[in-house]
Coordinates of C-alpha atoms in Angstrom, one line a residue:
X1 CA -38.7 27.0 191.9
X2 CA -35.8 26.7 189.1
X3 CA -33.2 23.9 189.7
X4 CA -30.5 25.7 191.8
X5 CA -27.4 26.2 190.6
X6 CA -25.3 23.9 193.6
X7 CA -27.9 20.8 192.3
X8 CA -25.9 20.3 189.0
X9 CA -22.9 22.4 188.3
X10 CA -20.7 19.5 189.1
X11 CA -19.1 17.8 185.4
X12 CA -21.4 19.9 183.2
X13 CA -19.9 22.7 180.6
X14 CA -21.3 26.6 181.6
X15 CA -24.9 26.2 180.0
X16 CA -25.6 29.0 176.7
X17 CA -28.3 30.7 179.1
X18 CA -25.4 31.8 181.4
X19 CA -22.8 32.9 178.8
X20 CA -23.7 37.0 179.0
X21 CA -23.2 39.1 176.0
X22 CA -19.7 40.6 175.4
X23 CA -20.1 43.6 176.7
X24 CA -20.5 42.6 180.5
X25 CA -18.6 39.3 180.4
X26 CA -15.9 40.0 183.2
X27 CA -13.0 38.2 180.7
X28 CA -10.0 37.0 181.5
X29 CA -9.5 37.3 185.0
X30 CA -6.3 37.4 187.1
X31 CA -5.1 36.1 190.5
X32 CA -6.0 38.7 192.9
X33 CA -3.4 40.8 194.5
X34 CA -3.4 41.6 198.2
X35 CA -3.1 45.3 198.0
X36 CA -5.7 46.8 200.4
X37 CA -6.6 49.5 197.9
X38 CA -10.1 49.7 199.4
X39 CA -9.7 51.7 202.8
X40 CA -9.7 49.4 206.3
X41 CA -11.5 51.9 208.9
X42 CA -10.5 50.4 213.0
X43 CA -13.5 51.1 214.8
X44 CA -11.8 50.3 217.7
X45 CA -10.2 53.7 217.5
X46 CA -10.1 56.5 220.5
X47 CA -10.2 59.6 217.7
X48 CA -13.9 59.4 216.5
X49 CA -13.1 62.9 214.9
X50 CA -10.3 60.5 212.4
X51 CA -12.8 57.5 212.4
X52 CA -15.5 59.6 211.0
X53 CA -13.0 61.5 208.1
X54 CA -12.2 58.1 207.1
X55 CA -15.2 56.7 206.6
X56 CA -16.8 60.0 204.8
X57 CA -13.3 60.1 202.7
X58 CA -13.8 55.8 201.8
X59 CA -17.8 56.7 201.2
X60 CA -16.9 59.5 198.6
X61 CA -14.0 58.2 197.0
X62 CA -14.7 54.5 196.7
X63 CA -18.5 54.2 198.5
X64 CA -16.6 50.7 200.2
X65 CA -14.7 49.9 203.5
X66 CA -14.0 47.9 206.0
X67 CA -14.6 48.1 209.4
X68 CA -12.1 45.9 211.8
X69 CA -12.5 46.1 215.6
X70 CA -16.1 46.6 215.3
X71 CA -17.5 44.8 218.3
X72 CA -19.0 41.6 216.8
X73 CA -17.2 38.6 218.1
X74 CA -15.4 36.9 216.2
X75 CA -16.5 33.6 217.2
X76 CA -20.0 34.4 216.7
X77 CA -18.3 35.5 212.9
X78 CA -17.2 32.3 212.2
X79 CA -20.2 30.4 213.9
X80 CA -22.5 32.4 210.9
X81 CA -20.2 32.1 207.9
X82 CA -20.1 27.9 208.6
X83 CA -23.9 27.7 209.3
X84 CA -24.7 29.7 206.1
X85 CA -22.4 27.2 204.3
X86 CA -24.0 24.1 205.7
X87 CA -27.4 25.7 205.2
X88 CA -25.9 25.8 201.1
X89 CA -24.5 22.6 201.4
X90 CA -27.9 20.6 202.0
X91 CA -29.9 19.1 198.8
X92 CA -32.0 21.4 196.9
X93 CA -34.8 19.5 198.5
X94 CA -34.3 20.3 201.7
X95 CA -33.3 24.0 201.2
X96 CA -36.4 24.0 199.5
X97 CA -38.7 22.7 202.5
X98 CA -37.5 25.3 205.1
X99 CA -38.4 28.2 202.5
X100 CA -41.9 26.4 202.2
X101 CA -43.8 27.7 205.6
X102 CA -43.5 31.6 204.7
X103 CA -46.5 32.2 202.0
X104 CA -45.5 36.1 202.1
X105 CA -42.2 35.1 200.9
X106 CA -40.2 36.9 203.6
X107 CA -38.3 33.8 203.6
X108 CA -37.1 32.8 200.2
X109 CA -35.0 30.4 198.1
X110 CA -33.9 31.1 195.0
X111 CA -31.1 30.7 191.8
X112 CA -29.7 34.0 189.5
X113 CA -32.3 36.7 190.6
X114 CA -36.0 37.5 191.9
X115 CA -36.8 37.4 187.6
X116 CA -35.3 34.3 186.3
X117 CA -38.8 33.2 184.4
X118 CA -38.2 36.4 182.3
X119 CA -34.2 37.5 182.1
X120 CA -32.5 37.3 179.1
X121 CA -29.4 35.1 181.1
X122 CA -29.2 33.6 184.3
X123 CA -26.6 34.8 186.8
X124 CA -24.3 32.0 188.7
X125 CA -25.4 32.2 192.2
X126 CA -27.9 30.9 195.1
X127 CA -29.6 32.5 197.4
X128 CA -31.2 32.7 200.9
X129 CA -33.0 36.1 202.3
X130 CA -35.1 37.0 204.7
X131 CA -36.1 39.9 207.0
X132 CA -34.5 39.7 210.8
X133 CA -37.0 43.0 212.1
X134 CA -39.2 42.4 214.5
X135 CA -37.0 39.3 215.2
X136 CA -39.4 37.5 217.3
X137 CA -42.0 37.6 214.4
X138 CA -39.2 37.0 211.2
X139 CA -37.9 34.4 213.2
X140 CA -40.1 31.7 212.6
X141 CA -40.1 31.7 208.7
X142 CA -36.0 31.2 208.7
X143 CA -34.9 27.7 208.2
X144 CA -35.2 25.1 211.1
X145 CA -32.1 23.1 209.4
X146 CA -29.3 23.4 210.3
X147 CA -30.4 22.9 213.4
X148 CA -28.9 25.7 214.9
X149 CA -29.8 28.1 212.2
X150 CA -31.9 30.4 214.4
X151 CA -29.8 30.4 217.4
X152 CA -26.7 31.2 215.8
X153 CA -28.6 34.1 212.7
X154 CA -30.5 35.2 215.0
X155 CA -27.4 36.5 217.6
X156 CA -25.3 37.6 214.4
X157 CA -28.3 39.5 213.2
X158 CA -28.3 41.2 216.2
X159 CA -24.9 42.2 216.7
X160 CA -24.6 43.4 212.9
X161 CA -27.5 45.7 213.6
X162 CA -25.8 47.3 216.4
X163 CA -22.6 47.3 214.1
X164 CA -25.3 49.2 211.4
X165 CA -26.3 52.1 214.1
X166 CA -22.9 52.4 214.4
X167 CA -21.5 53.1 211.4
X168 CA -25.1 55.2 211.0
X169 CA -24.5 57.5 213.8
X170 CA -20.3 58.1 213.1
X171 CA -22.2 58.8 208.9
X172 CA -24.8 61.2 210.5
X173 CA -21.5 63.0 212.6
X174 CA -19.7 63.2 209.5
X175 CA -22.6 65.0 207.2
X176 CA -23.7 66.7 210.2
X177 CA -27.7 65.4 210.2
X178 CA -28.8 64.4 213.7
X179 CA -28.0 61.3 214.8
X180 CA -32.1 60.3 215.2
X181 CA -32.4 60.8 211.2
X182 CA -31.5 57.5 211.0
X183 CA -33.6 55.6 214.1
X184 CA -37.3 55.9 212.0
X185 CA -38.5 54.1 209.4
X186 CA -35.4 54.2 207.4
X187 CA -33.9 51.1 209.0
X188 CA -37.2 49.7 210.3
X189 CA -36.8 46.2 207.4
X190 CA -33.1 44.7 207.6
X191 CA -33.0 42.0 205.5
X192 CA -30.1 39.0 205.1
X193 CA -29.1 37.6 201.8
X194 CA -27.3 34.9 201.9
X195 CA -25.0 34.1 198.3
X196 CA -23.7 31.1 197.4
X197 CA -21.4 30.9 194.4
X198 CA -20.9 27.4 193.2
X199 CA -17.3 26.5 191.2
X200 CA -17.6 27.6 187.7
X201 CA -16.9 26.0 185.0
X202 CA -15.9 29.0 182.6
X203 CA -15.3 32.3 184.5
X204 CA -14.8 34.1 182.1
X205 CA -17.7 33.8 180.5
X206 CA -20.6 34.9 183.6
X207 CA -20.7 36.7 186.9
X208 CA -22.4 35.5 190.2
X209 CA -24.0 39.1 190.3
X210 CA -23.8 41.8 187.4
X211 CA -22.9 45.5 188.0
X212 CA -25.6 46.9 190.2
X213 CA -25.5 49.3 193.2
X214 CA -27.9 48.5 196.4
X215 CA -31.1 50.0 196.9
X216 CA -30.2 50.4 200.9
X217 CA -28.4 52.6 203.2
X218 CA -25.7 50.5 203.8
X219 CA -24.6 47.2 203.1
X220 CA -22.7 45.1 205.7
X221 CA -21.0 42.3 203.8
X222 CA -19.5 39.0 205.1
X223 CA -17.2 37.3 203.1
X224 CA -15.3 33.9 203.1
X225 CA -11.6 34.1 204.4
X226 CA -9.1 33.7 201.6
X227 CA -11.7 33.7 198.6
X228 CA -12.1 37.1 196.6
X229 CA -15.2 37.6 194.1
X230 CA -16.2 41.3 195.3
X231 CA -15.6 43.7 192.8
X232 CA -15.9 47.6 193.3
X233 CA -16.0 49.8 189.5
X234 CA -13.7 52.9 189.9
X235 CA -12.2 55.3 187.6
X236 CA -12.8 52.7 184.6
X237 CA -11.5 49.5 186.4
X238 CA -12.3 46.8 188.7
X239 CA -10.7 46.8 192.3
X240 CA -10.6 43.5 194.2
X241 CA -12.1 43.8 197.8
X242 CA -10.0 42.0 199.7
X243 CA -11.2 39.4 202.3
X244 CA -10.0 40.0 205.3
X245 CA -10.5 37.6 208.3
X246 CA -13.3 38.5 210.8
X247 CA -13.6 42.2 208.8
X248 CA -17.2 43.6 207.7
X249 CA -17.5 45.2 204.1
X250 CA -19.7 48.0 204.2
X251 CA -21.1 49.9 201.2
X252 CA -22.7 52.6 200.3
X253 CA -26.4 52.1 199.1
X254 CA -28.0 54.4 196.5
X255 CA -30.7 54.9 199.8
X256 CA -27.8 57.0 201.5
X257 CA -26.6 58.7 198.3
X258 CA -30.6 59.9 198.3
X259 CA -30.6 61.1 201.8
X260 CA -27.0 62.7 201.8
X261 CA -28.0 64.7 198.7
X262 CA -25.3 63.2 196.7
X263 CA -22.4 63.9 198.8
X264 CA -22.1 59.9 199.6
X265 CA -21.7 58.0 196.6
X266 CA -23.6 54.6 196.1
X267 CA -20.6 52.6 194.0
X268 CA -20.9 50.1 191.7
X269 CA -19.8 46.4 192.5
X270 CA -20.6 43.1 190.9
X271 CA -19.6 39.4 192.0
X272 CA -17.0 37.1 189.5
X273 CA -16.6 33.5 190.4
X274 CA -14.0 31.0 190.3
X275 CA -13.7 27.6 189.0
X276 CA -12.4 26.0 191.8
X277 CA -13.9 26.7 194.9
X278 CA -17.4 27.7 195.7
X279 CA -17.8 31.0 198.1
X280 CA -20.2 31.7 200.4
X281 CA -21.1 35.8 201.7
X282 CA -23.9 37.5 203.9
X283 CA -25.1 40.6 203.3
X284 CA -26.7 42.3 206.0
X285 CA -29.3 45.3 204.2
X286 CA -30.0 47.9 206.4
X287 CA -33.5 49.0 204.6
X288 CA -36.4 51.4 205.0
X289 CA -40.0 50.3 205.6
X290 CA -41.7 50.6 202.4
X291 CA -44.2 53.4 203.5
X292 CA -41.1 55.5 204.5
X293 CA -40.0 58.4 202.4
X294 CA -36.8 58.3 201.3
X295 CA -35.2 62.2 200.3
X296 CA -32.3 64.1 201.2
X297 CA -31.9 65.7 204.4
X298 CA -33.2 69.0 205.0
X299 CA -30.7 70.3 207.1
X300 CA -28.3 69.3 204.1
X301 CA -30.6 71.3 201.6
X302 CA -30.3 75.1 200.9
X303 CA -30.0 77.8 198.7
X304 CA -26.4 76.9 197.8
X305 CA -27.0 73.3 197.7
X306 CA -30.6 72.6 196.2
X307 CA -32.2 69.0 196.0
X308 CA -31.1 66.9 193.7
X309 CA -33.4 64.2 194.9
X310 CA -37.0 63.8 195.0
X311 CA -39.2 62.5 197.8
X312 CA -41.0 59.2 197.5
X313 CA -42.0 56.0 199.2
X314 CA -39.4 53.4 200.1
X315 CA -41.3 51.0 197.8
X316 CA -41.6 53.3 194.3
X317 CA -38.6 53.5 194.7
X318 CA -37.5 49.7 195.0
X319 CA -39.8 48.6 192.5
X320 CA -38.2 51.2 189.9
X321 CA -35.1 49.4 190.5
X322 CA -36.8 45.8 190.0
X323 CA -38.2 46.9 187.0
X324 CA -35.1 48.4 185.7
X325 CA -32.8 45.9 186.4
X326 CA -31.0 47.7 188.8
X327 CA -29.7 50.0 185.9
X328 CA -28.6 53.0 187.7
X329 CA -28.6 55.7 185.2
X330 CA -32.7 54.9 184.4
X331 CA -33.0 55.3 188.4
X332 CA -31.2 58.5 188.1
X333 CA -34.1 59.4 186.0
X334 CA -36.6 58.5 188.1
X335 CA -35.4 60.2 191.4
X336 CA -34.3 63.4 190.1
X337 CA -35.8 66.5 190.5
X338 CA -36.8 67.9 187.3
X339 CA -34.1 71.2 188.0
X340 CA -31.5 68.7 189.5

């Protein structure tokens, strides 16, 4: 495996392979202004008629929110975020070691992206995933160090797939598909990634993840209180999403867009860094099964509003956007229907 990032950032200038070309360095950057531009949905609500308009107005306007009052404990919040960050903290050895048991690679270690042997620059980031469904089977390829790794992931994982069905069901409300669309295959493989950007020594000059949307339904993202690095691309600019204590980010995954014929919008988003303090986020990836066809949903199909999407397997579909880099506009290509 590649030297990770964490193992010798410390004292050394930003190395040539991470400088990216002009064109997608993020430039000079500026301290980030509380402004809450992205919309903050309380779940906690008694109008589910208001909670579902916001969260179909956030989806097509910005394909981001947040969710506050969402049911997952905040203790068990913080309990995750510090376990992740010890987990990032250990030496590249260790980290290494609890990866090592899982041959199928369901749990896996590794620095810039899945194809660092064979990108063109290396992106400024860590990272932990693995799959959390069935738990009792993912389980056991997670790391054993910390020590409390599994006990801890393994109740967070839970509650943040209760917070996924959730969201789901309100989603399903809102476009008016039933709310069992959503309990087959199509979240059968969550997944956790776990990021870990490193201080930077030049900013301005890489990203911890380039401008991408998810290949998912949703995303539900934890970040670090008081650090920003999420960025969300709208109408030409990049919007700060503010990191609000104990709040889940939850975005919109080009999966979704497929299966809501385009009326929810997968958004773009990418990661910048800082040069001062490293940052630590979970995703939580609610995914399809790989056999499971992904397409919109008939009863949002008609005359009036044709498909715009083909159907096709869960995995054709996220190996086209492996292959392409996760460039939207080639994945546009390759999902279309031919009179979309």
């Amino acid at each position: 495996m590649e030297q990770l990032v964490a193992s010798w950032h410390n004292g050394r200038s930003l190395p040539e392979t991470y400088v990216l070309p002009l064109e997608i360095r993020p430039g000079k950057l500026y301290v980030p202004v509380s402004t809450n531009i992205i919309p903050v949905v309380d779940l906690g609500g008694h109008d589910e008629t208001a909670i579902i308009q916001q969260i179909l107005e956030a989806s097509q306007e910005f394909g981001f929110f947040q969710v506050i009052n969402h049911g997952v404990p905040s203790n068990l919040i913080d309990e995750a975020m510090n376990v992740f960050k010890e987990f990032h903290a250990m030496s590249a050895k260790d980290k290494a070691i609890q990866c090592s048991n899982d041959l199928n690679k369901n749990c896996f270690l590794y620095t810039s992206s899945h194809r660092y042997a064979t990108e063109k620059y290396h992106f400024w980031r860590d990272s932990l995933t693995h799959f959390c469904h069935p738990l009792e089977k993912q389980i056991q390829f997670w790391p054993e160090k910390p020590t409390r790794y599994r006990n801890v992931v393994s109740k967070y994982t839970t509650e943040v797939s209760k917070l996924g069905s959730t969201i789901l069901e309100l989603i399903s409300k809102g476009l008016g598909v039933s709310p069992e669309h959503f309990s087959n295959g199509l979240t059968e493989n969550p997944k956790m990634i776990v990021n870990h950007y490193p201080p930077c020594p030049d900013p301005t000059l890489t990203l911890g993840v380039p401008k991408h949307r998810d290949p998912v339904l949703i995303n539900i993202l934890l970040q670090e209180e008081d650090l920003y690095g999420l960025q969300v691309f709208k109408d030409e600019e990049w919007i700060d999403v503010e990191p609000i204590p104990h709040a889940f980010v939850v975005n919109i995954g080009y999966v979704l867009q497929i299966i809501s014929n385009g009326k929810l919008k997968g958004a773009e988003h990418r990661v910048v860094t800082n040069s001062n303090s490293a940052r630590t986020t979970a995703s939580f990836f609610v995914n399809p099964s790989d056999e499971t066809l992904i397409e919109p949903a008939k009863v949002l199909v008609n005359a009036s509003s044709p498909a715009l999407y083909r159907s096709l397997p869960y995995k054709d579909f996220h190996s086209k956007f492996l292959v392409t880099s996760a460039d939207w506009k080639e994945l546009e290509k390759f999902v279309r229907t031919t009179s979309a």
